[in-house]
Short mmCIF file of C-alpha atoms in Angstrom, two decimals:
data_model
loop_
_atom_site.label_atom_id
_atom_site.label_comp_id
_atom_site.label_asym_id
_atom_site.label_seq_id
_atom_site.Cartn_x
_atom_site.Cartn_y
_atom_site.Cartn_z
CA MET A 1 0.00 0.00 0.00
CA SER A 2 1.39 3.38 -0.95
CA MET A 3 2.19 6.18 1.50
CA ILE A 4 -0.65 8.31 0.07
CA ARG A 5 -3.15 5.49 0.56
CA ASP A 6 -1.94 5.02 4.14
CA LEU A 7 -2.40 8.73 4.83
CA ARG A 8 -5.91 8.75 3.40
CA ALA A 9 -6.77 5.66 5.41
CA VAL A 10 -5.93 7.62 8.56
CA VAL A 11 -7.65 10.88 7.59
CA ARG A 12 -10.87 9.55 6.06
CA PRO A 13 -12.04 6.57 8.11
CA SER A 14 -14.77 8.56 9.81
CA LEU A 15 -16.32 9.33 6.43
CA ARG A 16 -16.57 5.69 5.36
CA LYS A 17 -19.64 4.32 7.14
CA ARG A 18 -20.97 1.15 5.59
CA SER A 19 -24.65 0.28 5.72
CA ALA A 20 -25.92 -2.99 7.20
CA SER A 21 -27.72 -3.78 3.92
CA PRO A 22 -25.42 -4.64 1.00
CA TYR A 23 -27.99 -3.39 -1.49
CA GLN A 24 -28.50 0.08 0.00
CA PRO A 25 -25.06 1.11 1.23
CA TYR A 26 -25.40 4.81 0.45
CA ASN A 27 -28.36 5.99 2.56
CA ALA A 28 -26.39 9.14 3.42
CA TYR A 29 -27.09 10.51 -0.07
CA ASP A 30 -28.92 13.81 -0.08
CA PRO A 31 -31.01 14.08 -3.30
CA THR A 32 -31.06 17.86 -3.07
CA ARG A 33 -27.27 18.04 -3.25
CA ASP A 34 -25.38 18.08 -6.54
CA PRO A 35 -23.58 14.71 -6.78
CA SER A 36 -20.45 16.34 -8.12
CA ALA A 37 -19.84 18.75 -5.26
CA SER A 38 -16.90 16.59 -4.29
CA THR A 39 -13.18 17.09 -4.14
CA ALA A 40 -12.77 13.53 -5.43
CA VAL A 41 -13.80 14.62 -8.96
CA VAL A 42 -10.55 15.15 -10.88
CA ASP A 43 -12.07 15.94 -14.28
CA CYS A 44 -15.51 15.96 -15.84
CA ALA A 45 -16.09 16.53 -19.56
CA VAL A 46 -18.60 15.96 -22.34
CA TYR A 47 -17.45 14.61 -25.72
CA ARG A 48 -19.52 14.96 -28.85
CA ASP A 49 -18.46 13.85 -32.33
CA GLY A 50 -15.06 12.89 -30.94
CA ARG A 51 -14.30 16.32 -29.49
CA ARG A 52 -14.44 17.78 -26.02
CA LEU A 53 -17.04 20.49 -25.68
CA PRO A 54 -15.39 23.85 -24.92
CA GLY A 55 -15.85 25.54 -21.58
CA ASP A 56 -16.73 22.39 -19.65
CA GLY A 57 -13.74 22.29 -17.34
CA CYS A 58 -15.87 23.09 -14.29
CA LEU A 59 -18.86 20.88 -15.17
CA THR A 60 -20.49 18.78 -12.49
CA PRO A 61 -21.53 15.20 -13.31
CA ARG A 62 -25.19 16.21 -13.20
CA GLU A 63 -24.61 19.07 -15.65
CA ALA A 64 -22.54 16.83 -17.88
CA MET A 65 -25.29 14.23 -18.12
CA ARG A 66 -27.86 16.92 -18.78
CA ARG A 67 -25.80 18.09 -21.77
CA VAL A 68 -25.41 14.52 -23.00
CA ARG A 69 -29.13 13.81 -22.79
CA GLU A 70 -29.96 17.06 -24.55
CA GLY A 71 -27.39 16.97 -27.35
CA GLY A 72 -25.86 13.48 -27.45
CA GLY A 73 -22.28 12.35 -26.98
CA PHE A 74 -20.95 10.93 -23.74
CA ALA A 75 -19.55 12.13 -20.42
CA TRP A 76 -16.23 11.08 -18.91
CA ILE A 77 -15.92 11.63 -15.18
CA GLY A 78 -12.66 10.92 -13.38
CA LEU A 79 -12.47 10.45 -9.59
CA HIS A 80 -9.60 9.78 -7.20
CA GLU A 81 -10.23 7.78 -4.03
CA PRO A 82 -13.80 8.94 -3.34
CA THR A 83 -15.48 8.18 -0.03
CA GLU A 84 -18.92 6.59 0.15
CA ALA A 85 -20.51 9.97 0.77
CA GLU A 86 -18.65 11.57 -2.14
CA PHE A 87 -19.60 8.77 -4.55
CA ALA A 88 -23.19 8.30 -3.38
CA GLY A 89 -24.74 11.06 -5.48
CA ILE A 90 -22.84 10.07 -8.64
CA ALA A 91 -23.90 6.45 -8.16
CA ALA A 92 -27.54 7.49 -7.85
CA GLU A 93 -27.32 9.89 -10.82
CA PHE A 94 -25.96 7.21 -13.17
CA GLY A 95 -27.85 4.26 -11.74
CA LEU A 96 -24.74 2.28 -10.80
CA HIS A 97 -25.22 -1.07 -9.11
CA PRO A 98 -24.55 -0.95 -5.35
CA LEU A 99 -22.23 -3.98 -5.43
CA ALA A 100 -20.04 -2.40 -8.11
CA VAL A 101 -20.07 0.94 -6.27
CA GLU A 102 -19.00 -0.69 -3.04
CA ASP A 103 -16.10 -2.37 -4.86
CA ALA A 104 -15.08 0.92 -6.43
CA VAL A 105 -15.09 2.81 -3.13
CA HIS A 106 -13.34 0.27 -0.94
CA ALA A 107 -10.97 -1.11 -3.60
CA HIS A 108 -8.73 -4.16 -2.89
CA GLN A 109 -10.29 -6.03 -5.80
CA ARG A 110 -8.86 -8.51 -8.28
CA PRO A 111 -8.87 -7.49 -11.96
CA LYS A 112 -12.26 -8.47 -13.34
CA LEU A 113 -15.08 -7.64 -15.75
CA GLU A 114 -18.71 -7.64 -14.64
CA ARG A 115 -21.91 -6.54 -16.31
CA TYR A 116 -24.73 -4.88 -14.41
CA ASP A 117 -27.73 -4.18 -16.67
CA ASP A 118 -26.45 -1.57 -19.16
CA THR A 119 -23.14 -0.92 -17.41
CA LEU A 120 -19.79 -2.69 -17.64
CA PHE A 121 -17.68 -2.62 -14.50
CA THR A 122 -13.99 -3.27 -15.08
CA VAL A 123 -11.23 -3.44 -12.46
CA PHE A 124 -7.58 -2.96 -13.37
CA LYS A 125 -4.50 -3.20 -11.16
CA THR A 126 -2.00 -0.45 -11.90
CA ILE A 127 1.72 -1.09 -11.37
CA HIS A 128 4.45 1.47 -10.76
CA TYR A 129 8.17 0.67 -10.59
CA VAL A 130 9.83 2.15 -7.50
CA GLU A 131 13.27 3.50 -8.33
CA HIS A 132 16.05 2.46 -5.93
CA ALA A 133 19.78 3.02 -5.90
CA GLU A 134 20.47 -0.50 -4.67
CA LEU A 135 18.27 -3.52 -4.17
CA THR A 136 18.22 -4.56 -0.50
CA ALA A 137 16.33 -7.12 1.55
CA THR A 138 13.68 -4.45 2.31
CA SER A 139 13.49 -2.61 -1.02
CA GLU A 140 10.06 -1.91 -2.51
CA VAL A 141 10.31 -2.72 -6.21
CA VAL A 142 6.71 -2.40 -7.42
CA GLU A 143 3.85 -0.30 -6.08
CA THR A 144 0.30 -1.27 -6.94
CA GLY A 145 -2.87 0.77 -7.28
CA GLU A 146 -6.36 0.17 -8.62
CA LEU A 147 -8.38 1.63 -11.44
CA MET A 148 -12.11 0.96 -11.78
CA CYS A 149 -14.08 1.85 -14.89
CA PHE A 150 -17.86 2.10 -15.23
CA THR A 151 -18.79 2.05 -18.93
CA GLY A 152 -22.34 2.85 -20.08
CA ARG A 153 -23.98 3.84 -23.35
CA ASP A 154 -23.30 7.53 -22.79
CA PHE A 155 -20.84 7.78 -19.90
CA VAL A 156 -17.51 6.59 -18.55
CA ILE A 157 -16.67 6.89 -14.85
CA THR A 158 -13.13 6.10 -13.75
CA VAL A 159 -12.24 5.65 -10.08
CA ARG A 160 -8.54 5.60 -9.24
CA HIS A 161 -6.91 4.42 -6.02
CA GLY A 162 -3.25 4.99 -5.23
CA GLY A 163 -0.79 7.76 -5.86
CA GLN A 164 0.19 6.50 -9.33
CA GLY A 165 -1.68 5.82 -12.56
CA SER A 166 -2.97 9.30 -13.42
CA LEU A 167 -5.13 9.38 -16.57
CA ARG A 168 -4.54 13.03 -17.40
CA ASN A 169 -2.05 12.34 -20.19
CA LEU A 170 -4.23 9.54 -21.52
CA ARG A 171 -7.23 11.88 -21.68
CA HIS A 172 -5.18 14.48 -23.57
CA ARG A 173 -3.92 11.85 -26.00
CA LEU A 174 -7.46 10.65 -26.70
CA GLU A 175 -8.68 14.21 -27.19
CA SER A 176 -6.05 14.60 -29.91
CA ASP A 177 -7.52 11.61 -31.80
CA PRO A 178 -11.19 12.47 -32.58
CA GLU A 179 -11.53 9.55 -35.01
CA LEU A 180 -11.02 7.12 -32.16
CA LEU A 181 -12.90 9.11 -29.52
CA VAL A 182 -15.99 9.28 -31.74
CA LYS A 183 -16.45 5.56 -31.11
CA GLY A 184 -17.74 6.46 -27.67
CA PRO A 185 -17.18 5.07 -24.16
CA SER A 186 -15.78 1.75 -25.43
CA ALA A 187 -12.89 3.68 -27.03
CA VAL A 188 -12.06 5.13 -23.60
CA LEU A 189 -12.25 1.68 -22.02
CA HIS A 190 -9.83 0.32 -24.62
CA ALA A 191 -7.45 3.24 -24.11
CA ILE A 192 -7.45 2.65 -20.36
CA ALA A 193 -6.76 -1.08 -20.79
CA ASP A 194 -3.96 -0.33 -23.25
CA HIS A 195 -2.53 2.30 -20.89
CA VAL A 196 -2.50 -0.15 -17.96
CA VAL A 197 -0.89 -2.96 -19.97
CA ASP A 198 1.73 -0.60 -21.38
CA GLY A 199 2.58 0.22 -17.78
CA TYR A 200 3.02 -3.51 -17.13
CA ILE A 201 5.48 -3.74 -20.03
CA ALA A 202 7.57 -0.84 -18.71
CA VAL A 203 7.66 -2.32 -15.19
CA ALA A 204 8.57 -5.77 -16.54
CA ASP A 205 11.56 -4.29 -18.38
CA ALA A 206 12.73 -2.53 -15.21
CA VAL A 207 12.28 -5.62 -13.02
CA GLU A 208 14.24 -7.65 -15.56
CA ILE A 209 17.23 -5.35 -14.99
CA ASP A 210 17.04 -6.00 -11.23
CA ILE A 211 16.90 -9.76 -11.82
CA ASP A 212 19.88 -9.58 -14.19
CA GLN A 213 21.87 -7.74 -11.53
CA ILE A 214 20.95 -10.31 -8.89
CA GLU A 215 21.98 -13.10 -11.28
CA ILE A 216 25.34 -11.43 -11.95
CA ASP A 217 25.97 -11.03 -8.21
CA VAL A 218 25.15 -14.67 -7.50
CA PHE A 219 27.32 -16.20 -10.18
CA SER A 220 30.24 -13.75 -10.05
CA PRO A 221 33.30 -14.92 -8.08
CA PRO A 222 33.67 -13.12 -4.75
CA ALA A 223 36.33 -10.48 -4.28
CA LYS A 224 39.65 -11.71 -2.91
CA GLY A 225 39.36 -12.12 0.81
CA GLY A 226 35.66 -11.22 0.72
CA THR A 227 32.29 -12.90 0.48
CA ARG A 228 29.65 -12.96 -2.21
CA GLY A 229 27.64 -9.73 -2.58
CA THR A 230 24.24 -11.38 -2.77
CA ASP A 231 22.30 -12.70 0.19
CA THR A 232 19.15 -14.76 0.31
CA GLY A 233 17.12 -11.84 1.69
CA ARG A 234 17.59 -9.75 -1.45
CA ILE A 235 16.50 -12.57 -3.72
CA TYR A 236 13.51 -13.41 -1.55
CA GLN A 237 12.39 -9.76 -1.42
CA LEU A 238 12.56 -9.48 -5.21
CA LYS A 239 10.58 -12.71 -5.49
CA ARG A 240 7.86 -11.25 -3.25
CA GLU A 241 7.66 -8.14 -5.43
CA VAL A 242 7.41 -10.28 -8.57
CA LEU A 243 4.60 -12.24 -6.92
CA GLU A 244 2.71 -8.98 -6.32
CA PHE A 245 3.28 -8.10 -9.97
CA LYS A 246 1.95 -11.53 -10.99
CA ARG A 247 -1.23 -11.03 -8.94
CA ALA A 248 -1.97 -7.88 -10.93
CA VAL A 249 -1.24 -9.31 -14.37
CA THR A 250 -2.62 -12.85 -14.38
CA PRO A 251 -6.31 -12.21 -13.45
CA LEU A 252 -6.65 -9.55 -16.18
CA ALA A 253 -6.29 -12.14 -18.96
CA ARG A 254 -9.89 -13.36 -18.69
CA PRO A 255 -11.54 -9.88 -18.81
CA LEU A 256 -9.50 -8.92 -21.88
CA GLN A 257 -10.39 -12.21 -23.52
CA LEU A 258 -14.10 -11.47 -22.99
CA LEU A 259 -13.74 -7.92 -24.30
CA SER A 260 -11.89 -9.10 -27.41
CA GLU A 261 -13.94 -12.19 -28.27
CA ARG A 262 -17.48 -11.93 -26.91
CA PRO A 263 -19.86 -9.49 -28.69
CA MET A 264 -21.14 -6.84 -26.28
CA ARG A 265 -23.68 -4.11 -26.87
CA LEU A 266 -21.59 -1.58 -24.98
CA VAL A 267 -18.42 -2.28 -27.00
CA ASP A 268 -18.17 -0.95 -30.55
CA PRO A 269 -17.29 -3.79 -33.00
CA ASP A 270 -14.53 -1.65 -34.49
CA ILE A 271 -13.01 -1.21 -31.02
CA GLN A 272 -13.24 -4.89 -30.13
CA LYS A 273 -10.38 -5.86 -32.44
CA TYR A 274 -8.16 -3.38 -30.61
CA PHE A 275 -8.76 -5.32 -27.41
CA ARG A 276 -7.16 -8.35 -29.09
CA ASP A 277 -3.95 -6.38 -29.46
CA VAL A 278 -4.05 -5.42 -25.77
CA ALA A 279 -4.68 -9.07 -24.85
CA ASP A 280 -1.61 -10.10 -26.89
CA HIS A 281 0.55 -7.56 -25.06
CA LEU A 282 -0.78 -8.80 -21.73
CA ALA A 283 0.02 -12.40 -22.68
CA ARG A 284 3.60 -11.36 -23.38
CA VAL A 285 3.91 -9.66 -19.99
CA GLN A 286 2.31 -12.65 -18.30
CA GLU A 287 4.90 -14.96 -19.84
CA GLN A 288 7.66 -12.59 -18.67
CA VAL A 289 6.38 -12.52 -15.10
CA VAL A 290 6.06 -16.31 -14.97
CA GLY A 291 9.61 -16.54 -16.33
CA PHE A 292 10.80 -14.07 -13.68
CA ASP A 293 9.29 -16.21 -10.94
CA GLU A 294 10.90 -19.41 -12.24
CA LEU A 295 14.25 -17.69 -12.78
CA LEU A 296 14.25 -16.30 -9.24
CA ASN A 297 13.51 -19.79 -7.93
CA SER A 298 16.57 -21.08 -9.77
CA ILE A 299 18.73 -18.17 -8.57
CA LEU A 300 17.58 -18.72 -4.98
CA GLN A 301 18.41 -22.42 -5.16
CA ALA A 302 21.79 -21.66 -6.77
CA ASN A 303 22.58 -19.13 -4.04
CA LEU A 304 21.70 -21.62 -1.31
CA ALA A 305 23.76 -24.31 -3.05
CA GLN A 306 26.74 -21.95 -3.26
CA ALA A 307 26.41 -21.14 0.44
CA THR A 308 26.44 -24.87 1.21
CA VAL A 309 29.48 -25.41 -1.02
CA THR A 310 31.30 -22.54 0.70
CA GLN A 311 30.55 -24.01 4.11
CA ASN A 312 31.81 -27.42 2.94
CA GLU A 313 35.02 -25.86 1.65
CA ASP A 314 35.59 -24.14 4.97
CA MET A 315 35.01 -27.38 6.84
CA ARG A 316 37.47 -29.23 4.60
CA LYS A 317 40.14 -26.62 5.26
CA ILE A 318 39.55 -26.77 8.99
CA THR A 319 39.69 -30.56 8.90
CA SER A 320 42.92 -30.53 6.84
CA TRP A 321 44.73 -28.21 9.24
CA ALA A 322 43.47 -30.26 12.17
CA ALA A 323 44.98 -33.37 10.56
CA ILE A 324 48.34 -31.63 10.09
CA ILE A 325 48.42 -30.31 13.64
CA ALA A 326 47.50 -33.75 14.96
CA VAL A 327 51.00 -35.10 14.04
CA PRO A 328 53.10 -32.85 16.32
CA THR A 329 50.37 -33.01 18.95
CA ALA A 330 50.55 -36.81 19.03
CA VAL A 331 54.36 -36.96 19.06
CA CYS A 332 54.70 -34.28 21.71
CA GLY A 333 51.99 -35.97 23.73
CA VAL A 334 53.92 -39.25 23.74
CA TYR A 335 57.24 -37.69 24.74
CA GLY A 336 55.50 -35.51 27.28
CA MET A 337 54.84 -38.60 29.43
CA ASN A 338 57.32 -38.72 32.30
CA PHE A 339 58.51 -42.34 32.08
CA ASP A 340 62.10 -43.26 32.87
CA HIS A 341 62.51 -45.90 30.22
CA MET A 342 61.51 -44.40 26.84
CA PRO A 343 63.42 -45.00 23.57
CA GLU A 344 65.87 -42.37 22.37
CA LEU A 345 65.61 -40.25 25.51
CA GLN A 346 69.33 -40.50 26.06
CA TRP A 347 70.26 -40.50 22.38
CA LYS A 348 72.30 -37.51 21.20
CA TYR A 349 70.38 -37.12 17.94
CA GLY A 350 66.92 -37.99 19.28
CA TYR A 351 65.62 -34.42 19.45
CA PRO A 352 66.63 -33.43 15.86
CA MET A 353 65.31 -36.71 14.55
CA VAL A 354 61.88 -36.18 16.15
CA LEU A 355 61.64 -32.62 14.81
CA THR A 356 62.64 -33.79 11.36
CA ALA A 357 60.07 -36.59 11.46
CA ILE A 358 57.34 -34.16 12.59
CA ILE A 359 58.14 -31.59 9.89
CA GLY A 360 58.45 -34.23 7.17
CA THR A 361 55.18 -35.90 8.08
CA CYS A 362 53.32 -32.55 8.25
CA PHE A 363 54.77 -31.51 4.90
CA ALA A 364 53.70 -34.81 3.28
CA ILE A 365 50.14 -34.51 4.66
CA HIS A 366 49.89 -30.85 3.56
CA ARG A 367 51.05 -31.69 0.02
CA THR A 368 48.65 -34.61 -0.25
CA LEU A 369 45.66 -32.56 0.93
CA LYS A 370 46.55 -29.63 -1.33
CA ARG A 371 46.88 -31.94 -4.33
CA ASN A 372 43.42 -33.34 -3.59
CA GLY A 373 41.89 -29.85 -3.37
CA TRP A 374 41.32 -29.73 0.35
CA LEU A 375 43.66 -26.79 0.89
#
């Protein structure tokens, strides 16, 4: 959860009062109050013949729908983290289903596509790559948000959660392409899906760089006198972030398949083929993420195997030196016994002979162990 979402969760909890009935959760709605008098409304515009009507920058949702019903076109209303009270009037004005509205307000949904009467409700998970100077065991690599889209015959309502995933640039890009925007709300839905999946592609490319760096660290020889620069915590943290990425990407495949293959009254047939292209891009990202997960499993196992090998090498060295030291220890232990009758005690060359025997035996053991790779 992002820092902004955490802050809003602290500031706004008193405003989010859920009703006991799941079918009437917004009984705080005042019908005399304009549903758009809310700070959650980021933008509200009316589009007719593929162009944004001039002078509608301060429109309310109610005024926008009045213009649409009088002259045609469609309204696009963008909201950012609305509370129940803020979204209640808009939900009543557009006849949105209470279950979909509850999902849009409280978020924490899986990517999905649902149809309620004449409205499509689509949930997307947005992904943002968190820049970091160095990957650590506590680094946040990906940050997730949510984007909900209500698509009707003459309106589009987008509800965004999280500090990332702004649709301002997307709206401007669509406004510069009247031939596409004239297709109506389904063109906006396609543009949003394409925008989200393009974000997945960018994040996948960035995560791949992190994985490549981890792989280089694992399989590079350690610096002389040092240890390897990669620890299990870094790999495991990156694997957790990839898993979060996977949870956002994988469930979206089914909704895009439905949008690209199943005829729907709310989706223009000319737009439907564009959804196939988005589904292809998503399939590519999905394959990448699955590959990331498998590769990180292999890297983690290789890192653990290398740690075991290093420990075994250390134990072999310790054992080898213990074997070498055992020779003088044994000899000195024998001659350290205070018996009167021991061989060579009175011999003139006994002491040099014992030292020579100890050194020669230690040298022979050392050479044998070194030749066998133990030292």
